[in-house]
mmCIF file of C-alpha atoms in Angstrom:
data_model
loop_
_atom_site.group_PDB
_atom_site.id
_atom_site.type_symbol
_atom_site.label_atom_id
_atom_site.label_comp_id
_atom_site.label_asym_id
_atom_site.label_seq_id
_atom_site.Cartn_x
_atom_site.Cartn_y
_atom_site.Cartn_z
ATOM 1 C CA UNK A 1 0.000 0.000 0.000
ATOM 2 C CA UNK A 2 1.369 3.418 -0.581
ATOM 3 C CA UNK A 3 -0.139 7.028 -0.261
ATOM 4 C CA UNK A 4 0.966 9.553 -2.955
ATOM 5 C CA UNK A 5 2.724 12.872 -1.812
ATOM 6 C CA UNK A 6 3.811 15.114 -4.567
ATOM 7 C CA UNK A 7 5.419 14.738 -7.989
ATOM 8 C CA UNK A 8 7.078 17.063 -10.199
ATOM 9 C CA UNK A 9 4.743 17.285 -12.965
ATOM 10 C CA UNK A 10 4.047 20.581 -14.245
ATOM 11 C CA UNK A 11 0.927 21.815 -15.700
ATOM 12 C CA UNK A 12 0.967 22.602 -19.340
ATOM 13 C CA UNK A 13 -2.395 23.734 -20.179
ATOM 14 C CA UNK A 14 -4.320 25.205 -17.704
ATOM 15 C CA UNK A 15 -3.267 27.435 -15.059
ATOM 16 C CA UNK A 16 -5.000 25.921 -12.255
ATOM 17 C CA UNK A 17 -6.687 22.928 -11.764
ATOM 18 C CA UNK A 18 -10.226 24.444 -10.700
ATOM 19 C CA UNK A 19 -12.436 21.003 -10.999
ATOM 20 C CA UNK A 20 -9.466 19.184 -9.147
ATOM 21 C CA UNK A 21 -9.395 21.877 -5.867
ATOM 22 C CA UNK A 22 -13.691 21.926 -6.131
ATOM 23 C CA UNK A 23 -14.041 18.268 -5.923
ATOM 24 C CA UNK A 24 -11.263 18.425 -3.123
ATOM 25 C CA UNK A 25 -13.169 20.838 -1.282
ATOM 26 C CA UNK A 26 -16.551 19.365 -1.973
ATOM 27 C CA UNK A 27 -15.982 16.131 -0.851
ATOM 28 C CA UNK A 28 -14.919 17.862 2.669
ATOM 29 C CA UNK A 29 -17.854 20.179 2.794
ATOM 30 C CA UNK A 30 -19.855 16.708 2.611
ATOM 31 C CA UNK A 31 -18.050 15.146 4.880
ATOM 32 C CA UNK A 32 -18.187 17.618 7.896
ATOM 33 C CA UNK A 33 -21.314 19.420 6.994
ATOM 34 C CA UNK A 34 -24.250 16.602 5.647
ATOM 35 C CA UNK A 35 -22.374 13.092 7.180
ATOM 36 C CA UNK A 36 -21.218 14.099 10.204
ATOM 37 C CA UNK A 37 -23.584 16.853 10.929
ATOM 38 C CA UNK A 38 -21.087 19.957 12.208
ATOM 39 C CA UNK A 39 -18.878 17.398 13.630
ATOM 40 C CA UNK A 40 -21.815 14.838 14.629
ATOM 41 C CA UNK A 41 -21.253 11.028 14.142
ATOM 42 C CA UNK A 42 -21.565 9.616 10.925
ATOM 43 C CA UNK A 43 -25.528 9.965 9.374
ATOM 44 C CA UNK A 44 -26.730 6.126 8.813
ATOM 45 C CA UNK A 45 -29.548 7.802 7.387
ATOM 46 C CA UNK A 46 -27.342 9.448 4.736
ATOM 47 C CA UNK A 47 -25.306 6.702 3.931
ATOM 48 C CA UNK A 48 -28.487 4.632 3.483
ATOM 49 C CA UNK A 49 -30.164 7.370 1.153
ATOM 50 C CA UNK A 50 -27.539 8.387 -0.466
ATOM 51 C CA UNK A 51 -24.924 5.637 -0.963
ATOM 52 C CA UNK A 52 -25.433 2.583 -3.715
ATOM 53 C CA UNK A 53 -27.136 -0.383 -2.562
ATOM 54 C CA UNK A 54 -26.536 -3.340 -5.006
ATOM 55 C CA UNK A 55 -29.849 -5.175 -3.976
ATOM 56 C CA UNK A 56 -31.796 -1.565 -4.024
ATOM 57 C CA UNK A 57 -30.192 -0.399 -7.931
ATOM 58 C CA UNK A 58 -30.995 -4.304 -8.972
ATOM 59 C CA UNK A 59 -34.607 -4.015 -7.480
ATOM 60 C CA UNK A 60 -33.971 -7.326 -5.219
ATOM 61 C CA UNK A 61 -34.482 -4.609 -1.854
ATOM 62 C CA UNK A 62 -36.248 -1.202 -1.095
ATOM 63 C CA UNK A 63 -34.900 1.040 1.931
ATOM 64 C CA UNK A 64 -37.014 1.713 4.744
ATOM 65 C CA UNK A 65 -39.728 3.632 4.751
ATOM 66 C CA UNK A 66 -38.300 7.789 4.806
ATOM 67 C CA UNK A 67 -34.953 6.874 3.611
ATOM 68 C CA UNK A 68 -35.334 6.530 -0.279
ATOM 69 C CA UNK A 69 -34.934 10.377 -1.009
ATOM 70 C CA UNK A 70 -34.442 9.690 -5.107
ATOM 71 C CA UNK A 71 -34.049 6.483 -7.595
ATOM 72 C CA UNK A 72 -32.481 4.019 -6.911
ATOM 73 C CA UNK A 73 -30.185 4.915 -10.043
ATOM 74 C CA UNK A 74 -28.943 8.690 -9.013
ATOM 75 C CA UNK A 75 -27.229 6.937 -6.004
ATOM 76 C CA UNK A 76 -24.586 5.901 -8.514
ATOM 77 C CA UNK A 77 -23.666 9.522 -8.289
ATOM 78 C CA UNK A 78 -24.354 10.835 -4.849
ATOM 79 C CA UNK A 79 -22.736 7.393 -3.068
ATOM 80 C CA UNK A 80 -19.097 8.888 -4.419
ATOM 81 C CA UNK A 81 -19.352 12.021 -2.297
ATOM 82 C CA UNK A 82 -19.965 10.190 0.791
ATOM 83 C CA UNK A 83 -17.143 8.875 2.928
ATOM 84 C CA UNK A 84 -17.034 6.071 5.894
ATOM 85 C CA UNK A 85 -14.502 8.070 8.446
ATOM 86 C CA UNK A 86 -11.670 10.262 8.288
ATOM 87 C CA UNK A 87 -9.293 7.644 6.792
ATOM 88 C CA UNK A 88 -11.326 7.026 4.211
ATOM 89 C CA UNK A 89 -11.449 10.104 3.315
ATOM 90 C CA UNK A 90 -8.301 11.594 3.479
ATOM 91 C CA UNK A 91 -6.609 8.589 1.598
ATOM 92 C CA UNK A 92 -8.848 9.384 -1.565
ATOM 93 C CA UNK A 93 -8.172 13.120 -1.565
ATOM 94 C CA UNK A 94 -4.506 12.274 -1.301
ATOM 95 C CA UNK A 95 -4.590 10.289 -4.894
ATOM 96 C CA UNK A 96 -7.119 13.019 -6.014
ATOM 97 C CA UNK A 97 -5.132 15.719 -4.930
ATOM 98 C CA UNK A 98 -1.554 14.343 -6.582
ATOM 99 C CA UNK A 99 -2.900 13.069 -9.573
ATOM 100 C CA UNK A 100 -5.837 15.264 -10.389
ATOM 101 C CA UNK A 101 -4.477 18.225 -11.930
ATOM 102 C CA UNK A 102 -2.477 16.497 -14.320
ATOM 103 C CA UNK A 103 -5.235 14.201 -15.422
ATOM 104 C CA UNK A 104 -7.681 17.786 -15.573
ATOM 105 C CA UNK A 105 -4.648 19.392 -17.516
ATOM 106 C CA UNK A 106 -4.642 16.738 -20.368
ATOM 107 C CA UNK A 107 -8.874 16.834 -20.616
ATOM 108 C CA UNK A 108 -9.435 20.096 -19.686
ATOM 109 C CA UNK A 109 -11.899 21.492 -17.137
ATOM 110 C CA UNK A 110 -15.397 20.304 -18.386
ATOM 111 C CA UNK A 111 -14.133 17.098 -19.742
ATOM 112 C CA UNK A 112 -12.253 16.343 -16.569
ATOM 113 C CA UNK A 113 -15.640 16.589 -14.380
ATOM 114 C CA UNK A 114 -17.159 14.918 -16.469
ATOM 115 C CA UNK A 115 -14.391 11.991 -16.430
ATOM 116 C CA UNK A 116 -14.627 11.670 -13.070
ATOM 117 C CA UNK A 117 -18.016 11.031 -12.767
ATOM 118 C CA UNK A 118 -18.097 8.795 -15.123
ATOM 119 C CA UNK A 119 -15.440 7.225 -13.699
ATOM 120 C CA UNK A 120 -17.248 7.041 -10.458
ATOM 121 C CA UNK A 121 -20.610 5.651 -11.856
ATOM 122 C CA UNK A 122 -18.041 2.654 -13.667
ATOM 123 C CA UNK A 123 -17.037 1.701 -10.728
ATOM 124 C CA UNK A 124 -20.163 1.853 -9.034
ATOM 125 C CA UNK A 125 -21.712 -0.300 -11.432
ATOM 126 C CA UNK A 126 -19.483 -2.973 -11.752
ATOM 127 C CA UNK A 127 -19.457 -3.433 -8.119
ATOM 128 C CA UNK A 128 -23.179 -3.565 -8.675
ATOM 129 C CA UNK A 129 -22.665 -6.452 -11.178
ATOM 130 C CA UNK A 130 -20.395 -8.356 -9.170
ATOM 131 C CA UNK A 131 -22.511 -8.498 -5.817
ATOM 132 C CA UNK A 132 -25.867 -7.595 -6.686
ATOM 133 C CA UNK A 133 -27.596 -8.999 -3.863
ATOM 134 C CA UNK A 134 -25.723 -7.320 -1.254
ATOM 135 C CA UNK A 135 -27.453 -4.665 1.167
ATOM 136 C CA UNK A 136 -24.231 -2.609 2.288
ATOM 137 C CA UNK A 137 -23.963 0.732 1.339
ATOM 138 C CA UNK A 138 -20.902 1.437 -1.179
ATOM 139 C CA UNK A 139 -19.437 4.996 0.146
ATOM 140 C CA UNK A 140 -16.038 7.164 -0.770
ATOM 141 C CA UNK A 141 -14.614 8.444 -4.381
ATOM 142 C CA UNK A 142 -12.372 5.854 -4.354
ATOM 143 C CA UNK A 143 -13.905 4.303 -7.429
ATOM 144 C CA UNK A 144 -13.769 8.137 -9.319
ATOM 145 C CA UNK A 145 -10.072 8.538 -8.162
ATOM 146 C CA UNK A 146 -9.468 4.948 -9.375
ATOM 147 C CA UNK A 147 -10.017 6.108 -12.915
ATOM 148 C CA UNK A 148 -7.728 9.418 -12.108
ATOM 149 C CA UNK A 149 -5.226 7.187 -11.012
ATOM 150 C CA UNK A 150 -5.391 5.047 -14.496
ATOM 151 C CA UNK A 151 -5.407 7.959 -16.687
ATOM 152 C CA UNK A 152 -2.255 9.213 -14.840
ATOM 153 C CA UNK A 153 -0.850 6.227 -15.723
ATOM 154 C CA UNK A 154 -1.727 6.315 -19.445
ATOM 155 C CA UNK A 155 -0.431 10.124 -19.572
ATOM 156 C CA UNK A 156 2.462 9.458 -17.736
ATOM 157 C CA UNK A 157 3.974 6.495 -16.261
ATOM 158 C CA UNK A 158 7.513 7.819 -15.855
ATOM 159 C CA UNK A 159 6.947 10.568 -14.508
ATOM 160 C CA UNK A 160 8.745 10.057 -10.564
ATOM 161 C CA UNK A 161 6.352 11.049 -7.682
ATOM 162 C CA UNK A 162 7.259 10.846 -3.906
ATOM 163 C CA UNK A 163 5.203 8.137 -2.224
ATOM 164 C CA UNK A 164 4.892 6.836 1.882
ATOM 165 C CA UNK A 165 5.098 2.884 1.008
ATOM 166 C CA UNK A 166 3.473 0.768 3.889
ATOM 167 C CA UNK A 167 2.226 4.262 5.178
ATOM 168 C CA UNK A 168 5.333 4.957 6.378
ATOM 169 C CA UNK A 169 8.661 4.529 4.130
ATOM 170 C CA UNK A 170 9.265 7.798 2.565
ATOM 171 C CA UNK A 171 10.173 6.659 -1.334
ATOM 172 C CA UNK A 172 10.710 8.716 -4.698
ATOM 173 C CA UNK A 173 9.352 5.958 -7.304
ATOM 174 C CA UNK A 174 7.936 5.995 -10.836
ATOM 175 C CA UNK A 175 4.204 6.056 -11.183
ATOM 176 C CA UNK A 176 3.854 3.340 -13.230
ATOM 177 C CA UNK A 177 6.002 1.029 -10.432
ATOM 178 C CA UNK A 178 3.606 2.641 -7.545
ATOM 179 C CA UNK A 179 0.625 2.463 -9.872
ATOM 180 C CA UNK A 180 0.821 -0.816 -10.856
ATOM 181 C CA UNK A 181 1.392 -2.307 -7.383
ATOM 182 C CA UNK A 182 -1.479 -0.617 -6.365
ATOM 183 C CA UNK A 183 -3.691 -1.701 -9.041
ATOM 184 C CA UNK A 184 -1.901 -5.631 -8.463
ATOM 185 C CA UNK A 185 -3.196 -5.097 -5.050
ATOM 186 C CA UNK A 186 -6.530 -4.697 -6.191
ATOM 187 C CA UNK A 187 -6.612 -7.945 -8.206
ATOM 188 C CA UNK A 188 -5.265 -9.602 -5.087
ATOM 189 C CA UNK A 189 -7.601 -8.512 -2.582
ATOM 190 C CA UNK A 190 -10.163 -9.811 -5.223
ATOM 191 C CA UNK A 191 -8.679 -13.410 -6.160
ATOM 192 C CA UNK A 192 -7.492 -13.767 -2.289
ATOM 193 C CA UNK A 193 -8.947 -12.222 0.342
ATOM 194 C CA UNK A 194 -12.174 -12.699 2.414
ATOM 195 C CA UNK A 195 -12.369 -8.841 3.388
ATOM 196 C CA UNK A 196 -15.915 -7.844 2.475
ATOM 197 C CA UNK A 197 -15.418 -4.369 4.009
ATOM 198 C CA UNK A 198 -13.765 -2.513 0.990
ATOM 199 C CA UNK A 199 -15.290 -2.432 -2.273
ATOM 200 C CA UNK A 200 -12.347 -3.583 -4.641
ATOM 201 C CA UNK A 201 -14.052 -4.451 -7.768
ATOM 202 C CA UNK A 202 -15.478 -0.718 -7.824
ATOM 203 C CA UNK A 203 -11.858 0.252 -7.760
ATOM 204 C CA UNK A 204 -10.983 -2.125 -10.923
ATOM 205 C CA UNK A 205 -13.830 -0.972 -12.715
ATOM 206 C CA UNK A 206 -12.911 2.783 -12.246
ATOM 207 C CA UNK A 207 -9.177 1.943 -12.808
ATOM 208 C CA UNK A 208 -10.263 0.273 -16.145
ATOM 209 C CA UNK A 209 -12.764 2.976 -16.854
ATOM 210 C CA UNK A 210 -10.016 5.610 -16.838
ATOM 211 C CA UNK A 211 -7.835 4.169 -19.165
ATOM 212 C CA UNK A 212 -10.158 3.737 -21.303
ATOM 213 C CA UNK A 213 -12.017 7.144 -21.370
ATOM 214 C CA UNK A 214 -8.821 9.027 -21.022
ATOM 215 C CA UNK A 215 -7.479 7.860 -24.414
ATOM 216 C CA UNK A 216 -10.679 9.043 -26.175
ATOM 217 C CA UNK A 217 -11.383 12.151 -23.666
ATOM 218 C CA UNK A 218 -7.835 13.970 -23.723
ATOM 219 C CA UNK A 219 -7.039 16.947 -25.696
ATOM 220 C CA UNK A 220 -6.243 16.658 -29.046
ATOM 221 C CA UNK A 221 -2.246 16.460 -29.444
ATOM 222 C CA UNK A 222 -1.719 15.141 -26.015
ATOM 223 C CA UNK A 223 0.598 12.558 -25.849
ATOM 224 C CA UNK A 224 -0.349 9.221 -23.792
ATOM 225 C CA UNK A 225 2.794 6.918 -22.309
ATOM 226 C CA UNK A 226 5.054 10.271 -22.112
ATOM 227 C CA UNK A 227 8.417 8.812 -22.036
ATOM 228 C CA UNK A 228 10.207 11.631 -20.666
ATOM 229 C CA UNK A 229 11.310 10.421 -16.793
ATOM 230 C CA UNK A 230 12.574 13.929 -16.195
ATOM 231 C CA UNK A 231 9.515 15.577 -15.388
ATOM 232 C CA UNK A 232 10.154 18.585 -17.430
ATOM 233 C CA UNK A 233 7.606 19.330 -19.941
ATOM 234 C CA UNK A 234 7.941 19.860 -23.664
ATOM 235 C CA UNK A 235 7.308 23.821 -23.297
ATOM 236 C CA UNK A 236 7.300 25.862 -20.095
ATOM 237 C CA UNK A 237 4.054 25.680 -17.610
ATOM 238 C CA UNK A 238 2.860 28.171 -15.575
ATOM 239 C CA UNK A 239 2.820 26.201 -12.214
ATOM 240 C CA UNK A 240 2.228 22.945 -10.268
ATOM 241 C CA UNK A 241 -0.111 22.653 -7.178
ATOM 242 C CA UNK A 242 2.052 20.608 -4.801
ATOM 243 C CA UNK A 243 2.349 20.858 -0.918
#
């Protein structure tokens, strides 16, 4: 496991990530305002109404009576800007926050909102698919940042990127190294473990969604599998959001 810090990645086409630093501070607003309720516990009732319930999308459930709010279907939205505690939520806007402006630099600002939603709604639904009977509430953008993770990839797997490994080894690695153990991780948990408590095929399905949409979504003459290790871009950027 490994938590992204910074890389040196400039921006080359937009001068600040906007969509990146709103989703950032959205997901936060959520978090502390609707969940926890100015710094309440955790809303059950939110989670119900708003995150995705396999057996409620498929039809095979129905929540309780005052807690379905909207179909069944818009919770493949809404269940991405809900988060299960302060871990969860800070690990996703760590990947978001390294990875995002680059990935909203190569699509621009519409295209990249609209990227990550779909993103989130791949993931949401393939977790759907492969437990569709199950009653537990799928919460957290990890699915969304799954696919912002991928397209980083695609765009630029050499780029270096300074990463805690095990939470706690300070390393300077290339993304495609930390990447792909993370996404090899994924796989595993799926082949090998019994832990029911994290929704890993929602993060293959937005990992696979991402590579795929970026390829088609990016701006016209940006390059995908930049080769350049260095870092340095082909013509001078105005800045880079890091720490």
């Amino acid at each position: 496991m490994f938590v992204p810090i910074a890389d040196a990645n400039p921006l080359e086409h937009v001068r600040h990530a906007y969509v990146t630093w709103a989703l950032l501070a959205l997901n936060l607003f959520v978090f502390l305002a609707l969940q926890h309720g100015a710094f309440g516990p955790v809303s059950e009732a939110g989670t119900l109404s708003f995150g995705t319930i396999p057996a409620v999308v498929t039809g095979e459930a129905v929540l309780p009576e005052g807690y379905a709010r909207m179909p069944a279907p818009f919770s493949l939205v809404t269940y991405m800007f809900l988060h299960g505690g302060w871990l969860h939520l800070i690990g996703n806007m760590a990947f978001l926050f390294v990875f995002g402006d680059n990935v909203e630099d190569a699509l621009g600002h519409a295209r990249f909102l609209a990227f990550y939603l779909l993103c989130g709604v791949a993931a949401a639904t393939v977790h759907v698919v492969a437990d569709p009977a199950s009653e537990a509430p799928l919460v957290g953008a990890s699915g969304a940042v799954a696919g912002v993770i991928a397209a980083y990839l695609v765009l630029h797997p050499n780029i270096r990127l300074w990463a805690l490994v095990l939470m706690k080894i300070p390393l300077r690695v290339p993304a495609y190294w930390a990447i792909g153990a993370w996404f090899m991780l994924q796989v595993w948990q799926i082949l090998a473990s019994d832990d029911h408590d994290t929704a890993w095929w929602a993060h293959v399905g937005g990992f696979l969604a991402g590579a795929l949409l970026v390829t088609v979504m990016r701006r016209p003459g940006v390059a995908l599998l930049d080769p350049d290790p260095s870092g340095v871009p082909s013509r001078p950027a105005p800045r880079k959001n890091e720490p």
